[in-house]
Amino acid sequence: MLASALHGVRVVDLSRILAGPWCTQNLADLGADVLKIERPVQGDDTRAWGPPFVTAESGEKVAAYFLSCNRGKRSVTADFAQAADRDWLLRQIRDADVLVENYKVGTLAKYGLDYASLSALNPGLIYLSVTGFGQSGPYASRPGYDYIFQGMGGLMSYTGVEDGEPGAGPLRAGVAVVDLMTGMYATSAVLAALVQRGRTGQGQHLDIALLDVAVAMNANQASNYLVSGESPARSGNTHPNLAPYEVFACADGYMILAIGNDSQFAAFCKLMGQDWHLAPEFATNAGRLTHIRQLRPLLREQLAAWQIAELGQALDAHGISWGNINDLEQVFEHPQVRHRQMLQTVQHPQLGPLKLVRNPMVQPGQVEAITPPPVLGPAALPEAPHYTQQET
C-alpha cells in the first residue's frame, strides 16, 4: 500500500508556506514520519493566512490555508538561533533520512544547518532546498512568491483575455500552481534520491527552484515557441494547439467542449446537423486553428440553443469530450468525486472534525492511516535524544 510505502523514513521539515510543505505532505501521506519545525509563537506563516479559520479548544486559530498542506505531520517549535534548540535539532537531523528547507540561500549556514555541515553529521541525509531562484546565479539571493514566478516564468504571458476582447490582459492561475508543481517535482526528486541512496548509501543536496519549475511547466507552450520562434499570445479559454477546445455558452450556463481529433469533430458536426467538417478550412485540426475566428461564431450560434444537461447526454452518446464548469460545492457533490472519496473527514483532538482532500496517490481504502494537520506544537525538548512518534 502506498500509504505505508515510506514507513520508517524520517523527515525533518524546516519549510514554510506552500511548495516545501506540499512536498512534505506528500511524503507524510506516503507513510513518512514528518517532524515540522516551526517558529515559536507564530509558527508557519500560513497559520495566519485567513480567514477562514478553524478554532481549537485552546483558542488557537488555524487558517484553512495551513490545513491544506500540512496533513500527517507533527509540529515542534524551535528557535535554532538558541544553542539548546539547535543542539536538539541536530540530534533529530542526525537520525533523519530527509531534510526539507526553503530559507534564503546562505541563511542556514549561519547556524551550521547547511548541507555541507549536516552531511558531515549524517552522510546519508537527503537535503532538499526549495528556493525561488536556486542555489546559484545572479538572482539566487532574491526572495519570491508563486505569483512572481507565474509572471517571470512565462505562464501569465499567455494566460488571460486576448487582446481586443473586453477585459484584455494577463491573469494568474486561481491557485499557486508554481508552488504546487514545485512541491510535486520536489517529491519526485526526494523519492528518486531515496532509491539512489539505497544503491550508494550516500545522501545528496537537491536544489529545486520555483523559477526552474515555472519554465519547465510551460510544456507545449514552450515547445511551440522553441519550434516557431513566436511567443504564444493570450488566448482566453482557447487551446493553442486544438480547435474547437474552449468554453461555450449554452442556454442555461457555460460548458467546455474539447474536440481532440478530426473524427470527433465530424461526429460533433453530425450531432449539430451541420457539414462543417466537409469544408476544406475546417476538415483538419490545423485548418480549424487557422480559421477559428470563422468557426467560432458558427459553434456559438448552435450551442446557445442547447440546455447543458441535454447537450451533455448527446455528446456522451457520440463519444465527444465535454465538461461542466463546477463551483467547489458542485465539485464535492459530483457523483464521481464522491465515489472516489476525494473528500475525507478526520477527527482532530483539538480542532474537531476536519474536512480534507484525499491525496490522489493514496487510494480511498488507505486513507485511515492519515493523521490531520497539527496545531502549533510544543517547544523543542533539548533533553530528549529523539522526538518519537509516542511523544506527540
GROMACS .gro file of C-alpha atoms in nm:
model
  392
    1MET     CA    1   0.000   0.000   0.000
    2LEU     CA    2   0.135   0.342  -0.094
    3ALA     CA    3   0.007   0.486   0.235
    4SER     CA    4   0.283   0.290   0.411
    5ALA     CA    5   0.544   0.292   0.133
    6LEU     CA    6   0.772   0.531   0.326
    7HIS     CA    7   0.718   0.374   0.668
    8GLY     CA    8   1.035   0.425   0.870
    9VAL     CA    9   1.154   0.723   0.667
   10ARG     CA   10   1.219   1.021   0.895
   11VAL     CA   11   1.175   1.373   0.756
   12VAL     CA   12   1.274   1.697   0.927
   13ASP     CA   13   1.067   1.974   0.771
   14LEU     CA   14   1.206   2.326   0.804
   15SER     CA   15   0.990   2.462   0.522
   16ARG     CA   16   0.704   2.713   0.534
   17ILE     CA   17   0.426   2.846   0.309
   18LEU     CA   18   0.338   2.601   0.029
   19ALA     CA   19   0.599   2.444  -0.204
   20GLY     CA   20   0.804   2.276   0.069
   21PRO     CA   21   0.504   2.181   0.285
   22TRP     CA   22   0.326   2.037  -0.022
   23CYS     CA   23   0.627   1.810  -0.074
   24THR     CA   24   0.644   1.703   0.289
   25GLN     CA   25   0.267   1.646   0.300
   26ASN     CA   26   0.309   1.408   0.007
   27LEU     CA   27   0.584   1.227   0.198
   28ALA     CA   28   0.363   1.207   0.508
   29ASP     CA   29   0.073   1.074   0.302
   30LEU     CA   30   0.307   0.802   0.174
   31GLY     CA   31   0.391   0.695   0.529
   32ALA     CA   32   0.694   0.903   0.625
   33ASP     CA   33   0.733   1.038   0.980
   34VAL     CA   34   0.741   1.415   0.920
   35LEU     CA   35   0.854   1.644   1.202
   36LYS     CA   36   0.761   2.003   1.118
   37ILE     CA   37   0.988   2.254   1.289
   38GLU     CA   38   0.809   2.587   1.340
   39ARG     CA   39   0.897   2.923   1.487
   40PRO     CA   40   0.783   2.977   1.845
   41VAL     CA   41   0.456   3.169   1.893
   42GLN     CA   42   0.354   3.231   1.528
   43GLY     CA   43   0.466   2.909   1.359
   44ASP     CA   44   0.436   2.867   0.983
   45ASP     CA   45   0.327   3.191   0.814
   46THR     CA   46   0.020   3.024   0.664
   47ARG     CA   47  -0.132   2.956   1.006
   48ALA     CA   48  -0.241   3.320   0.987
   49TRP     CA   49  -0.335   3.328   0.617
   50GLY     CA   50  -0.708   3.364   0.668
   51PRO     CA   51  -0.995   3.386   0.711
   52PRO     CA   52  -1.137   3.129   0.708
   53PHE     CA   53  -1.002   2.980   1.031
   54VAL     CA   54  -1.074   2.674   1.244
   55THR     CA   55  -1.059   2.748   1.618
   56ALA     CA   56  -0.915   2.497   1.864
   57GLU     CA   57  -1.043   2.442   2.216
   58SER     CA   58  -0.739   2.636   2.338
   59GLY     CA   59  -0.850   2.937   2.135
   60GLU     CA   60  -0.572   2.893   1.877
   61LYS     CA   61  -0.691   2.979   1.528
   62VAL     CA   62  -0.560   2.775   1.235
   63ALA     CA   63  -0.615   2.903   0.880
   64ALA     CA   64  -0.772   2.676   0.622
   65TYR     CA   65  -0.468   2.751   0.403
   66PHE     CA   66  -0.238   2.582   0.656
   67LEU     CA   67  -0.470   2.283   0.681
   68SER     CA   68  -0.445   2.228   0.305
   69CYS     CA   69  -0.074   2.145   0.303
   70ASN     CA   70   0.030   2.009   0.644
   71ARG     CA   71  -0.167   1.689   0.685
   72GLY     CA   72   0.004   1.398   0.860
   73LYS     CA   73   0.283   1.597   1.028
   74ARG     CA   74   0.389   1.658   1.386
   75SER     CA   75   0.476   2.010   1.499
   76VAL     CA   76   0.752   2.124   1.732
   77THR     CA   77   0.857   2.484   1.792
   78ALA     CA   78   1.226   2.562   1.797
   79ASP     CA   79   1.445   2.869   1.765
   80PHE     CA   80   1.771   2.741   1.621
   81ALA     CA   81   1.937   3.074   1.696
   82GLN     CA   82   1.936   2.936   2.054
   83ALA     CA   83   2.210   2.684   2.124
   84ALA     CA   84   1.991   2.439   2.318
   85ASP     CA   85   1.725   2.428   2.046
   86ARG     CA   86   1.987   2.399   1.776
   87ASP     CA   87   2.157   2.109   1.954
   88TRP     CA   88   1.821   1.935   1.988
   89LEU     CA   89   1.751   1.989   1.618
   90LEU     CA   90   2.092   1.847   1.524
   91ARG     CA   91   2.004   1.529   1.713
   92GLN     CA   92   1.688   1.495   1.507
   93ILE     CA   93   1.880   1.552   1.183
   94ARG     CA   94   2.148   1.301   1.282
   95ASP     CA   95   1.888   1.022   1.259
   96ALA     CA   96   1.683   1.168   0.972
   97ASP     CA   97   1.661   1.046   0.615
   98VAL     CA   98   1.540   1.371   0.459
   99LEU     CA   99   1.559   1.740   0.546
  100VAL     CA  100   1.345   1.994   0.359
  101GLU     CA  101   1.409   2.368   0.385
  102ASN     CA  102   1.310   2.681   0.193
  103TYR     CA  103   1.522   2.951   0.353
  104LYS     CA  104   1.703   3.217   0.152
  105VAL     CA  105   2.036   3.097   0.018
  106GLY     CA  106   2.304   3.114   0.288
  107THR     CA  107   2.069   3.165   0.585
  108LEU     CA  108   2.104   2.820   0.739
  109ALA     CA  109   2.483   2.816   0.701
  110LYS     CA  110   2.495   3.078   0.977
  111TYR     CA  111   2.363   2.813   1.217
  112GLY     CA  112   2.555   2.513   1.088
  113LEU     CA  113   2.238   2.378   0.925
  114ASP     CA  114   2.358   2.392   0.564
  115TYR     CA  115   2.417   2.077   0.360
  116ALA     CA  116   2.795   2.085   0.390
  117SER     CA  117   2.773   2.087   0.770
  118LEU     CA  118   2.492   1.836   0.802
  119SER     CA  119   2.628   1.586   0.551
  120ALA     CA  120   2.933   1.550   0.775
  121LEU     CA  121   2.697   1.470   1.064
  122ASN     CA  122   2.474   1.241   0.855
  123PRO     CA  123   2.632   1.126   0.525
  124GLY     CA  124   2.310   0.957   0.415
  125LEU     CA  125   2.099   1.272   0.454
  126ILE     CA  126   1.893   1.382   0.154
  127TYR     CA  127   1.885   1.761   0.188
  128LEU     CA  128   1.622   1.936  -0.022
  129SER     CA  129   1.647   2.312  -0.072
  130VAL     CA  130   1.342   2.483  -0.224
  131THR     CA  131   1.409   2.844  -0.322
  132GLY     CA  132   1.279   3.100  -0.567
  133PHE     CA  133   1.580   3.114  -0.795
  134GLY     CA  134   1.807   2.825  -0.694
  135GLN     CA  135   2.134   2.799  -0.505
  136SER     CA  136   2.344   2.983  -0.763
  137GLY     CA  137   2.320   3.254  -1.026
  138PRO     CA  138   2.268   3.633  -1.029
  139TYR     CA  139   1.921   3.612  -0.871
  140ALA     CA  140   1.998   3.343  -0.613
  141SER     CA  141   1.971   3.580  -0.316
  142ARG     CA  142   1.631   3.720  -0.415
  143PRO     CA  143   1.310   3.608  -0.241
  144GLY     CA  144   0.989   3.543  -0.431
  145TYR     CA  145   0.637   3.404  -0.405
  146ASP     CA  146   0.443   3.191  -0.651
  147TYR     CA  147   0.271   3.491  -0.811
  148ILE     CA  148   0.609   3.636  -0.910
  149PHE     CA  149   0.706   3.318  -1.090
  150GLN     CA  150   0.377   3.284  -1.274
  151GLY     CA  151   0.479   3.612  -1.434
  152MET     CA  152   0.855   3.566  -1.467
  153GLY     CA  153   0.831   3.208  -1.592
  154GLY     CA  154   0.601   3.291  -1.882
  155LEU     CA  155   0.267   3.147  -1.766
  156MET     CA  156   0.088   3.481  -1.739
  157SER     CA  157   0.210   3.599  -2.080
  158TYR     CA  158  -0.032   3.359  -2.249
  159THR     CA  159  -0.290   3.324  -1.970
  160GLY     CA  160  -0.569   3.579  -1.972
  161VAL     CA  161  -0.813   3.754  -2.201
  162GLU     CA  162  -0.684   3.800  -2.553
  163ASP     CA  163  -0.617   4.146  -2.694
  164GLY     CA  164  -0.920   4.310  -2.848
  165GLU     CA  165  -1.166   4.142  -2.609
  166PRO     CA  166  -1.328   4.310  -2.304
  167GLY     CA  167  -1.106   4.286  -2.000
  168ALA     CA  168  -0.799   4.201  -2.208
  169GLY     CA  169  -0.483   4.144  -2.005
  170PRO     CA  170  -0.277   3.883  -1.822
  171LEU     CA  171  -0.423   3.673  -1.540
  172ARG     CA  172  -0.271   3.445  -1.282
  173ALA     CA  173  -0.399   3.094  -1.218
  174GLY     CA  174  -0.655   3.064  -0.940
  175VAL     CA  175  -0.423   2.861  -0.716
  176ALA     CA  176  -0.047   2.879  -0.661
  177VAL     CA  177   0.033   2.640  -0.946
  178VAL     CA  178   0.409   2.705  -0.948
  179ASP     CA  179   0.431   2.628  -0.575
  180LEU     CA  180   0.223   2.313  -0.619
  181MET     CA  181   0.423   2.194  -0.919
  182THR     CA  182   0.744   2.270  -0.730
  183GLY     CA  183   0.616   2.057  -0.444
  184MET     CA  184   0.543   1.773  -0.685
  185TYR     CA  185   0.883   1.797  -0.858
  186ALA     CA  186   1.045   1.808  -0.514
  187THR     CA  187   0.854   1.497  -0.405
  188SER     CA  188   0.974   1.310  -0.713
  189ALA     CA  189   1.332   1.424  -0.653
  190VAL     CA  190   1.325   1.307  -0.290
  191LEU     CA  191   1.184   0.968  -0.384
  192ALA     CA  192   1.446   0.925  -0.657
  193ALA     CA  193   1.722   1.025  -0.412
  194LEU     CA  194   1.597   0.767  -0.160
  195VAL     CA  195   1.615   0.498  -0.429
  196GLN     CA  196   1.964   0.609  -0.529
  197ARG     CA  197   2.079   0.615  -0.166
  198GLY     CA  198   1.961   0.256  -0.141
  199ARG     CA  199   2.223   0.170  -0.404
  200THR     CA  200   2.507   0.401  -0.296
  201GLY     CA  201   2.448   0.468   0.074
  202GLN     CA  202   2.507   0.837   0.010
  203GLY     CA  203   2.276   1.130   0.054
  204GLN     CA  204   2.283   1.442  -0.163
  205HIS     CA  205   2.177   1.806  -0.189
  206LEU     CA  206   1.868   1.862  -0.408
  207ASP     CA  207   1.834   2.214  -0.548
  208ILE     CA  208   1.475   2.284  -0.663
  209ALA     CA  209   1.392   2.638  -0.779
  210LEU     CA  210   1.048   2.784  -0.843
  211LEU     CA  211   1.173   2.970  -1.150
  212ASP     CA  212   1.311   2.645  -1.298
  213VAL     CA  213   0.974   2.480  -1.240
  214ALA     CA  214   0.786   2.776  -1.385
  215VAL     CA  215   0.993   2.750  -1.702
  216ALA     CA  216   0.957   2.371  -1.724
  217MET     CA  217   0.580   2.373  -1.673
  218ASN     CA  218   0.528   2.580  -1.988
  219ALA     CA  219   0.530   2.238  -2.154
  220ASN     CA  220   0.378   2.251  -2.505
  221GLN     CA  221   0.371   2.631  -2.496
  222ALA     CA  222   0.749   2.639  -2.452
  223SER     CA  223   0.787   2.380  -2.727
  224ASN     CA  224   0.560   2.584  -2.955
  225TYR     CA  225   0.787   2.884  -2.904
  226LEU     CA  226   1.112   2.688  -2.948
  227VAL     CA  227   0.987   2.539  -3.275
  228SER     CA  228   0.822   2.851  -3.421
  229GLY     CA  229   1.023   3.132  -3.264
  230GLU     CA  230   0.697   3.307  -3.178
  231SER     CA  231   0.589   3.369  -2.819
  232PRO     CA  232   0.231   3.248  -2.766
  233ALA     CA  233  -0.025   3.521  -2.711
  234ARG     CA  234  -0.306   3.527  -2.456
  235SER     CA  235  -0.593   3.323  -2.593
  236GLY     CA  236  -0.857   3.330  -2.321
  237ASN     CA  237  -1.019   2.991  -2.281
  238THR     CA  238  -0.900   2.853  -2.614
  239HIS     CA  239  -0.625   2.596  -2.672
  240PRO     CA  240  -0.306   2.683  -2.863
  241ASN     CA  241  -0.295   2.350  -3.049
  242LEU     CA  242  -0.653   2.218  -3.071
  243ALA     CA  243  -0.984   2.350  -3.204
  244PRO     CA  244  -1.259   2.365  -3.104
  245TYR     CA  245  -1.133   2.329  -2.749
  246GLU     CA  246  -1.282   2.605  -2.533
  247VAL     CA  247  -1.572   2.738  -2.325
  248PHE     CA  248  -1.910   2.796  -2.489
  249ALA     CA  249  -2.232   2.948  -2.358
  250CYS     CA  250  -2.542   2.728  -2.361
  251ALA     CA  251  -2.898   2.832  -2.285
  252ASP     CA  252  -2.852   2.774  -1.910
  253GLY     CA  253  -2.482   2.834  -1.848
  254TYR     CA  254  -2.130   2.755  -1.967
  255MET     CA  255  -1.968   2.428  -2.066
  256ILE     CA  256  -1.634   2.313  -2.206
  257LEU     CA  257  -1.622   2.148  -2.548
  258ALA     CA  258  -1.298   1.954  -2.607
  259ILE     CA  259  -1.258   1.815  -2.958
  260GLY     CA  260  -0.939   1.609  -2.971
  261ASN     CA  261  -0.923   1.493  -3.334
  262ASP     CA  262  -1.083   1.519  -3.677
  263SER     CA  263  -1.314   1.219  -3.635
  264GLN     CA  264  -1.455   1.368  -3.315
  265PHE     CA  265  -1.519   1.694  -3.498
  266ALA     CA  266  -1.700   1.506  -3.774
  267ALA     CA  267  -1.917   1.329  -3.513
  268PHE     CA  268  -1.988   1.665  -3.346
  269CYS     CA  269  -2.093   1.821  -3.678
  270LYS     CA  270  -2.333   1.537  -3.746
  271LEU     CA  271  -2.483   1.581  -3.399
  272MET     CA  272  -2.534   1.951  -3.475
  273GLY     CA  273  -2.687   1.866  -3.814
  274GLN     CA  274  -2.408   2.054  -3.992
  275ASP     CA  275  -2.149   1.967  -4.253
  276TRP     CA  276  -1.869   2.197  -4.136
  277HIS     CA  277  -1.626   1.904  -4.134
  278LEU     CA  278  -1.659   1.880  -4.512
  279ALA     CA  279  -1.535   2.236  -4.567
  280PRO     CA  280  -1.162   2.236  -4.655
  281GLU     CA  281  -1.083   2.507  -4.399
  282PHE     CA  282  -1.243   2.307  -4.115
  283ALA     CA  283  -1.164   1.947  -4.216
  284THR     CA  284  -0.839   1.923  -4.017
  285ASN     CA  285  -0.733   2.045  -3.678
  286ALA     CA  286  -0.469   2.269  -3.834
  287GLY     CA  287  -0.733   2.424  -4.056
  288ARG     CA  288  -0.974   2.480  -3.769
  289LEU     CA  289  -0.698   2.651  -3.568
  290THR     CA  290  -0.613   2.876  -3.859
  291HIS     CA  291  -0.977   2.965  -3.923
  292ILE     CA  292  -1.106   2.959  -3.563
  293ARG     CA  293  -1.242   3.315  -3.593
  294GLN     CA  294  -1.469   3.194  -3.874
  295LEU     CA  295  -1.565   2.871  -3.697
  296ARG     CA  296  -1.631   3.008  -3.350
  297PRO     CA  297  -1.944   3.215  -3.434
  298LEU     CA  298  -2.098   2.910  -3.604
  299LEU     CA  299  -2.039   2.699  -3.295
  300ARG     CA  300  -2.166   2.967  -3.059
  301GLU     CA  301  -2.492   3.003  -3.251
  302GLN     CA  302  -2.561   2.630  -3.242
  303LEU     CA  303  -2.463   2.566  -2.880
  304ALA     CA  304  -2.653   2.866  -2.741
  305ALA     CA  305  -2.980   2.687  -2.807
  306TRP     CA  306  -2.895   2.377  -2.602
  307GLN     CA  307  -2.951   2.304  -2.233
  308ILE     CA  308  -2.625   2.179  -2.081
  309ALA     CA  309  -2.766   1.851  -1.949
  310GLU     CA  310  -2.933   1.766  -2.279
  311LEU     CA  311  -2.621   1.858  -2.476
  312GLY     CA  312  -2.401   1.659  -2.240
  313GLN     CA  313  -2.606   1.345  -2.290
  314ALA     CA  314  -2.587   1.386  -2.666
  315LEU     CA  315  -2.212   1.444  -2.660
  316ASP     CA  316  -2.160   1.141  -2.436
  317ALA     CA  317  -2.359   0.928  -2.680
  318HIS     CA  318  -2.128   1.038  -2.963
  319GLY     CA  319  -1.804   0.989  -2.768
  320ILE     CA  320  -1.723   1.361  -2.756
  321SER     CA  321  -1.542   1.504  -2.453
  322TRP     CA  322  -1.713   1.786  -2.265
  323GLY     CA  323  -1.741   1.913  -1.909
  324ASN     CA  324  -1.931   2.138  -1.671
  325ILE     CA  325  -1.770   2.436  -1.502
  326ASN     CA  326  -1.843   2.350  -1.141
  327ASP     CA  327  -1.804   2.560  -0.832
  328LEU     CA  328  -1.649   2.380  -0.535
  329GLU     CA  329  -1.986   2.292  -0.382
  330GLN     CA  330  -2.074   2.115  -0.707
  331VAL     CA  331  -1.729   1.955  -0.720
  332PHE     CA  332  -1.766   1.784  -0.384
  333GLU     CA  333  -2.124   1.679  -0.466
  334HIS     CA  334  -2.023   1.531  -0.802
  335PRO     CA  335  -2.105   1.157  -0.811
  336GLN     CA  336  -1.763   1.056  -0.941
  337VAL     CA  337  -1.582   1.272  -0.684
  338ARG     CA  338  -1.798   1.118  -0.411
  339HIS     CA  339  -1.735   0.768  -0.546
  340ARG     CA  340  -1.359   0.831  -0.543
  341GLN     CA  341  -1.388   0.960  -0.182
  342MET     CA  342  -1.189   1.272  -0.256
  343LEU     CA  343  -1.346   1.442   0.045
  344GLN     CA  344  -1.220   1.292   0.370
  345THR     CA  345  -1.321   1.379   0.726
  346VAL     CA  346  -1.064   1.324   1.001
  347GLN     CA  347  -1.102   1.384   1.371
  348HIS     CA  348  -0.855   1.626   1.528
  349PRO     CA  349  -0.816   1.617   1.908
  350GLN     CA  350  -0.813   1.998   1.938
  351LEU     CA  351  -0.982   2.119   1.619
  352GLY     CA  352  -1.263   1.865   1.599
  353PRO     CA  353  -1.372   1.708   1.268
  354LEU     CA  354  -1.180   1.844   0.969
  355LYS     CA  355  -1.274   1.803   0.606
  356LEU     CA  356  -0.966   1.741   0.392
  357VAL     CA  357  -0.898   1.647   0.032
  358ARG     CA  358  -0.757   1.299  -0.031
  359ASN     CA  359  -0.413   1.272  -0.187
  360PRO     CA  360  -0.474   1.117  -0.532
  361MET     CA  361  -0.169   0.892  -0.483
  362VAL     CA  362  -0.329   0.725  -0.182
  363GLN     CA  363  -0.631   0.511  -0.255
  364PRO     CA  364  -0.953   0.564  -0.054
  365GLY     CA  365  -0.918   0.245   0.150
  366GLN     CA  366  -0.574   0.354   0.271
  367VAL     CA  367  -0.672   0.698   0.399
  368GLU     CA  368  -0.739   0.586   0.756
  369ALA     CA  369  -0.362   0.591   0.809
  370ILE     CA  370  -0.353   0.968   0.752
  371THR     CA  371  -0.348   1.200   1.052
  372PRO     CA  372  -0.475   1.559   1.050
  373PRO     CA  373  -0.260   1.874   1.036
  374PRO     CA  374  -0.113   1.971   1.373
  375VAL     CA  375  -0.182   2.264   1.597
  376LEU     CA  376   0.133   2.459   1.680
  377GLY     CA  377   0.345   2.210   1.868
  378PRO     CA  378   0.530   2.217   2.199
  379ALA     CA  379   0.876   2.362   2.243
  380ALA     CA  380   1.176   2.153   2.144
  381LEU     CA  381   1.288   1.910   2.413
  382PRO     CA  382   1.664   1.955   2.444
  383GLU     CA  383   1.695   1.670   2.694
  384ALA     CA  384   1.524   1.414   2.467
  385PRO     CA  385   1.755   1.201   2.248
  386HIS     CA  386   1.490   1.188   1.976
  387TYR     CA  387   1.137   1.318   1.941
  388THR     CA  388   0.949   0.996   1.874
  389GLN     CA  389   0.602   0.916   1.749
  390GLN     CA  390   0.497   0.829   2.107
  391GLU     CA  391   0.581   1.180   2.229
  392THR     CA  392   0.326   1.360   2.011
   0.00000   0.00000   0.00000
